[in-house]
Amino acid sequence: MVPHVSVVNVANMLTGLRIVLVPVFLVALFVGDGHETFWRVVAFIVFTAAVITDRLDGEIARSYGMVTEFGKLADPIADKALIGAALIGLSMLGDLPWWVTVVILAREVAVTVLRLAVIRRGVIPASRGGKLKTLVQAVAIGLFVLPLSGAWLAAAWVLMIAAVVLTVLTGLDYLLSAVRGARAV
């Protein structure tokens, strides 16, 4: 018999904290004209804290047997809310072209729909490429939140282009995995 895991645990509280940090991040991002250095640094700190909770909640849940159905559902929602809010916010402020936001969010929606469509055959696990994509996206977005210029902004652009390429490639990889899974049935 599998022991019951309480939905109220550290891992799920970290996921909940990440969800709460999304509007806090947005408020800090948009204070004043959205380009006030102090508030952009505050937004970066909040974004970074939220990204760290993403890393910690999964590790804690797996390591200490705290995996719950709620966590499995809430964690990706929290991730997508954070990344989506950041991308949309940066595009609204004119700091990130809309095409970047559209490509990344379209891939996230497509992979989510794909996962739901094939869930009867089993979950498509996150690949190493998908995890790398998430890391590169988070670092690139974090750099765009900061008020950077010159070489630092150029480095942020290199990472953002890498994030977009990884986003597209891993999206295609998920599609191929789903097709292979469908053929195997």
Short mmCIF file of the C-alpha atoms (twelve columns), coordinates in Angstrom:
data_MODEL
# 
_entry.id   MODEL 
# 
loop_
_atom_site.group_PDB 
_atom_site.id 
_atom_site.type_symbol 
_atom_site.label_atom_id 
_atom_site.label_alt_id 
_atom_site.label_comp_id 
_atom_site.label_asym_id 
_atom_site.label_seq_id 
_atom_site.Cartn_x 
_atom_site.Cartn_y 
_atom_site.Cartn_z 
_atom_site.pdbx_PDB_model_num 
ATOM 1   C CA . MET A 1   0.000  0.000  0.000   1 
ATOM 2   C CA . VAL A 2   1.315  3.438  -0.970  1 
ATOM 3   C CA . PRO A 3   1.420  5.827  1.997   1 
ATOM 4   C CA . HIS A 4   -0.725 8.940  1.751   1 
ATOM 5   C CA . VAL A 5   1.271  12.096 1.119   1 
ATOM 6   C CA . SER A 6   -0.239 15.278 2.505   1 
ATOM 7   C CA . VAL A 7   -0.901 17.981 -0.059  1 
ATOM 8   C CA . VAL A 8   0.310  20.443 2.579   1 
ATOM 9   C CA . ASN A 9   4.052  19.920 2.376   1 
ATOM 10  C CA . VAL A 10  7.207  21.948 1.777   1 
ATOM 11  C CA . ALA A 11  7.396  21.161 -1.942  1 
ATOM 12  C CA . ASN A 12  3.807  22.274 -2.597  1 
ATOM 13  C CA . MET A 13  4.269  25.367 -0.429  1 
ATOM 14  C CA . LEU A 14  7.243  26.345 -2.610  1 
ATOM 15  C CA . THR A 15  5.069  25.893 -5.698  1 
ATOM 16  C CA . GLY A 16  2.393  28.052 -4.054  1 
ATOM 17  C CA . LEU A 17  5.017  30.667 -3.201  1 
ATOM 18  C CA . ARG A 18  6.076  30.752 -6.872  1 
ATOM 19  C CA . ILE A 19  2.474  31.394 -7.913  1 
ATOM 20  C CA . VAL A 20  2.220  34.230 -5.360  1 
ATOM 21  C CA . LEU A 21  5.519  35.716 -6.576  1 
ATOM 22  C CA . VAL A 22  4.218  36.123 -10.157 1 
ATOM 23  C CA . PRO A 23  2.052  39.205 -9.433  1 
ATOM 24  C CA . VAL A 24  4.732  40.573 -7.072  1 
ATOM 25  C CA . PHE A 25  7.238  40.262 -9.924  1 
ATOM 26  C CA . LEU A 26  4.877  42.023 -12.344 1 
ATOM 27  C CA . VAL A 27  4.241  44.904 -9.954  1 
ATOM 28  C CA . ALA A 28  7.986  45.435 -9.489  1 
ATOM 29  C CA . LEU A 29  8.556  45.172 -13.255 1 
ATOM 30  C CA . PHE A 30  5.957  47.823 -14.080 1 
ATOM 31  C CA . VAL A 31  6.590  50.370 -11.296 1 
ATOM 32  C CA . GLY A 32  6.760  53.863 -12.766 1 
ATOM 33  C CA . ASP A 33  7.467  53.616 -16.455 1 
ATOM 34  C CA . GLY A 34  8.748  50.051 -16.146 1 
ATOM 35  C CA . HIS A 35  12.341 51.163 -16.579 1 
ATOM 36  C CA . GLU A 36  13.291 52.378 -13.126 1 
ATOM 37  C CA . THR A 37  16.608 50.762 -12.243 1 
ATOM 38  C CA . PHE A 38  15.813 50.073 -8.575  1 
ATOM 39  C CA . TRP A 39  12.516 48.378 -9.377  1 
ATOM 40  C CA . ARG A 40  13.975 46.378 -12.253 1 
ATOM 41  C CA . VAL A 41  16.573 44.997 -9.821  1 
ATOM 42  C CA . VAL A 42  13.762 44.199 -7.364  1 
ATOM 43  C CA . ALA A 43  11.864 42.450 -10.182 1 
ATOM 44  C CA . PHE A 44  15.026 40.475 -11.013 1 
ATOM 45  C CA . ILE A 45  15.398 39.386 -7.366  1 
ATOM 46  C CA . VAL A 46  11.748 38.275 -7.205  1 
ATOM 47  C CA . PHE A 47  12.063 36.452 -10.555 1 
ATOM 48  C CA . THR A 48  15.255 34.726 -9.388  1 
ATOM 49  C CA . ALA A 49  13.631 33.667 -6.109  1 
ATOM 50  C CA . ALA A 50  10.703 32.208 -8.064  1 
ATOM 51  C CA . VAL A 51  13.045 30.322 -10.417 1 
ATOM 52  C CA . ILE A 52  14.926 28.914 -7.414  1 
ATOM 53  C CA . THR A 53  11.654 27.646 -5.904  1 
ATOM 54  C CA . ASP A 54  11.037 25.817 -9.188  1 
ATOM 55  C CA . ARG A 55  14.338 23.993 -8.833  1 
ATOM 56  C CA . LEU A 56  13.845 23.246 -5.143  1 
ATOM 57  C CA . ASP A 57  10.227 22.078 -5.085  1 
ATOM 58  C CA . GLY A 58  10.774 19.207 -7.504  1 
ATOM 59  C CA . GLU A 59  13.972 18.039 -5.817  1 
ATOM 60  C CA . ILE A 60  12.369 18.162 -2.376  1 
ATOM 61  C CA . ALA A 61  9.237  16.377 -3.572  1 
ATOM 62  C CA . ARG A 62  11.205 13.528 -5.157  1 
ATOM 63  C CA . SER A 63  13.878 13.239 -2.469  1 
ATOM 64  C CA . TYR A 64  11.512 13.210 0.496   1 
ATOM 65  C CA . GLY A 65  8.523  11.382 -0.996  1 
ATOM 66  C CA . MET A 66  6.347  14.487 -1.176  1 
ATOM 67  C CA . VAL A 67  5.113  14.029 -4.753  1 
ATOM 68  C CA . THR A 68  1.366  14.742 -4.942  1 
ATOM 69  C CA . GLU A 69  -1.186 14.997 -7.722  1 
ATOM 70  C CA . PHE A 70  -1.624 18.647 -6.763  1 
ATOM 71  C CA . GLY A 71  2.104  19.257 -7.178  1 
ATOM 72  C CA . LYS A 72  2.180  17.503 -10.536 1 
ATOM 73  C CA . LEU A 73  -0.592 19.827 -11.738 1 
ATOM 74  C CA . ALA A 74  0.384  23.074 -9.973  1 
ATOM 75  C CA . ASP A 75  4.128  23.003 -10.694 1 
ATOM 76  C CA . PRO A 76  3.912  23.330 -14.504 1 
ATOM 77  C CA . ILE A 77  1.134  25.922 -14.127 1 
ATOM 78  C CA . ALA A 78  3.364  27.974 -11.822 1 
ATOM 79  C CA . ASP A 79  6.298  27.624 -14.240 1 
ATOM 80  C CA . LYS A 80  4.280  28.727 -17.242 1 
ATOM 81  C CA . ALA A 81  2.687  31.601 -15.299 1 
ATOM 82  C CA . LEU A 82  6.105  32.924 -14.269 1 
ATOM 83  C CA . ILE A 83  7.776  32.582 -17.659 1 
ATOM 84  C CA . GLY A 84  4.686  33.789 -19.526 1 
ATOM 85  C CA . ALA A 85  4.219  36.816 -17.278 1 
ATOM 86  C CA . ALA A 86  7.878  37.767 -17.640 1 
ATOM 87  C CA . LEU A 87  7.893  37.424 -21.432 1 
ATOM 88  C CA . ILE A 88  4.626  39.299 -21.905 1 
ATOM 89  C CA . GLY A 89  5.710  42.006 -19.445 1 
ATOM 90  C CA . LEU A 90  9.065  42.514 -21.161 1 
ATOM 91  C CA . SER A 91  7.366  42.683 -24.572 1 
ATOM 92  C CA . MET A 92  4.777  45.174 -23.298 1 
ATOM 93  C CA . LEU A 93  7.631  47.371 -22.048 1 
ATOM 94  C CA . GLY A 94  9.351  47.156 -25.447 1 
ATOM 95  C CA . ASP A 95  12.394 45.360 -24.029 1 
ATOM 96  C CA . LEU A 96  11.794 42.087 -25.857 1 
ATOM 97  C CA . PRO A 97  10.331 41.711 -29.349 1 
ATOM 98  C CA . TRP A 98  6.873  40.145 -29.426 1 
ATOM 99  C CA . TRP A 99  8.042  37.418 -31.830 1 
ATOM 100 C CA . VAL A 100 10.264 35.962 -29.077 1 
ATOM 101 C CA . THR A 101 7.340  35.900 -26.653 1 
ATOM 102 C CA . VAL A 102 5.002  34.374 -29.246 1 
ATOM 103 C CA . VAL A 103 7.456  31.616 -30.268 1 
ATOM 104 C CA . ILE A 104 8.187  30.593 -26.671 1 
ATOM 105 C CA . LEU A 105 4.578  30.742 -25.473 1 
ATOM 106 C CA . ALA A 106 3.242  28.981 -28.585 1 
ATOM 107 C CA . ARG A 107 5.669  26.113 -27.969 1 
ATOM 108 C CA . GLU A 108 4.648  25.898 -24.304 1 
ATOM 109 C CA . VAL A 109 0.951  25.777 -25.193 1 
ATOM 110 C CA . ALA A 110 1.564  23.226 -27.972 1 
ATOM 111 C CA . VAL A 111 3.595  20.914 -25.716 1 
ATOM 112 C CA . THR A 112 0.982  21.184 -22.950 1 
ATOM 113 C CA . VAL A 113 -1.817 20.297 -25.395 1 
ATOM 114 C CA . LEU A 114 0.315  17.463 -26.786 1 
ATOM 115 C CA . ARG A 115 0.956  16.071 -23.308 1 
ATOM 116 C CA . LEU A 116 -2.760 16.179 -22.522 1 
ATOM 117 C CA . ALA A 117 -3.589 14.489 -25.829 1 
ATOM 118 C CA . VAL A 118 -1.307 11.514 -25.179 1 
ATOM 119 C CA . ILE A 119 -1.743 11.218 -21.404 1 
ATOM 120 C CA . ARG A 120 -3.710 7.984  -21.792 1 
ATOM 121 C CA . ARG A 121 -0.545 6.334  -23.141 1 
ATOM 122 C CA . GLY A 122 1.591  7.773  -20.367 1 
ATOM 123 C CA . VAL A 123 3.370  10.968 -19.516 1 
ATOM 124 C CA . ILE A 124 6.012  12.334 -21.872 1 
ATOM 125 C CA . PRO A 125 8.807  12.999 -19.392 1 
ATOM 126 C CA . ALA A 126 10.854 16.171 -19.455 1 
ATOM 127 C CA . SER A 127 13.942 15.556 -21.545 1 
ATOM 128 C CA . ARG A 128 17.444 16.766 -20.779 1 
ATOM 129 C CA . GLY A 129 16.985 19.220 -23.644 1 
ATOM 130 C CA . GLY A 130 13.748 20.447 -22.082 1 
ATOM 131 C CA . LYS A 131 15.495 21.018 -18.774 1 
ATOM 132 C CA . LEU A 132 18.328 22.864 -20.520 1 
ATOM 133 C CA . LYS A 133 15.738 24.950 -22.399 1 
ATOM 134 C CA . THR A 134 14.106 25.918 -19.109 1 
ATOM 135 C CA . LEU A 135 17.442 26.926 -17.572 1 
ATOM 136 C CA . VAL A 136 18.538 28.988 -20.599 1 
ATOM 137 C CA . GLN A 137 15.114 30.654 -20.815 1 
ATOM 138 C CA . ALA A 138 15.221 31.585 -17.120 1 
ATOM 139 C CA . VAL A 139 18.737 33.036 -17.315 1 
ATOM 140 C CA . ALA A 140 17.973 34.936 -20.542 1 
ATOM 141 C CA . ILE A 141 14.718 36.344 -19.183 1 
ATOM 142 C CA . GLY A 142 16.423 37.282 -15.919 1 
ATOM 143 C CA . LEU A 143 19.083 39.199 -17.839 1 
ATOM 144 C CA . PHE A 144 16.397 41.031 -19.831 1 
ATOM 145 C CA . VAL A 145 14.690 42.035 -16.589 1 
ATOM 146 C CA . LEU A 146 17.902 43.714 -15.434 1 
ATOM 147 C CA . PRO A 147 18.631 47.200 -16.804 1 
ATOM 148 C CA . LEU A 148 21.605 46.116 -18.928 1 
ATOM 149 C CA . SER A 149 23.386 47.771 -21.824 1 
ATOM 150 C CA . GLY A 150 26.459 47.266 -23.968 1 
ATOM 151 C CA . ALA A 151 28.209 43.897 -23.802 1 
ATOM 152 C CA . TRP A 152 25.882 42.642 -21.059 1 
ATOM 153 C CA . LEU A 153 22.830 43.282 -23.228 1 
ATOM 154 C CA . ALA A 154 24.589 41.577 -26.154 1 
ATOM 155 C CA . ALA A 155 25.211 38.543 -23.911 1 
ATOM 156 C CA . ALA A 156 21.537 38.573 -22.896 1 
ATOM 157 C CA . TRP A 157 20.595 38.504 -26.597 1 
ATOM 158 C CA . VAL A 158 22.922 35.560 -27.280 1 
ATOM 159 C CA . LEU A 159 21.252 33.626 -24.461 1 
ATOM 160 C CA . MET A 160 17.758 34.621 -25.604 1 
ATOM 161 C CA . ILE A 161 18.444 33.430 -29.161 1 
ATOM 162 C CA . ALA A 162 19.811 30.177 -27.698 1 
ATOM 163 C CA . ALA A 163 16.626 29.903 -25.611 1 
ATOM 164 C CA . VAL A 164 14.432 30.377 -28.690 1 
ATOM 165 C CA . VAL A 165 16.405 27.761 -30.654 1 
ATOM 166 C CA . LEU A 166 16.227 25.285 -27.745 1 
ATOM 167 C CA . THR A 167 12.522 26.063 -27.349 1 
ATOM 168 C CA . VAL A 168 11.803 25.155 -30.974 1 
ATOM 169 C CA . LEU A 169 14.089 22.091 -31.025 1 
ATOM 170 C CA . THR A 170 12.720 20.615 -27.797 1 
ATOM 171 C CA . GLY A 171 9.172  21.289 -28.988 1 
ATOM 172 C CA . LEU A 172 9.909  19.264 -32.123 1 
ATOM 173 C CA . ASP A 173 11.489 16.556 -29.945 1 
ATOM 174 C CA . TYR A 174 8.297  16.308 -27.849 1 
ATOM 175 C CA . LEU A 175 6.253  16.055 -31.040 1 
ATOM 176 C CA . LEU A 176 8.480  13.235 -32.357 1 
ATOM 177 C CA . SER A 177 8.252  11.428 -28.994 1 
ATOM 178 C CA . ALA A 178 4.472  11.615 -29.125 1 
ATOM 179 C CA . VAL A 179 4.375  10.325 -32.712 1 
ATOM 180 C CA . ARG A 180 6.704  7.425  -31.837 1 
ATOM 181 C CA . GLY A 181 4.558  6.628  -28.816 1 
ATOM 182 C CA . ALA A 182 1.404  6.629  -30.939 1 
ATOM 183 C CA . ARG A 183 3.003  4.287  -33.473 1 
ATOM 184 C CA . ALA A 184 4.083  1.891  -30.732 1 
ATOM 185 C CA . VAL A 185 0.494  1.445  -29.558 1 
# 
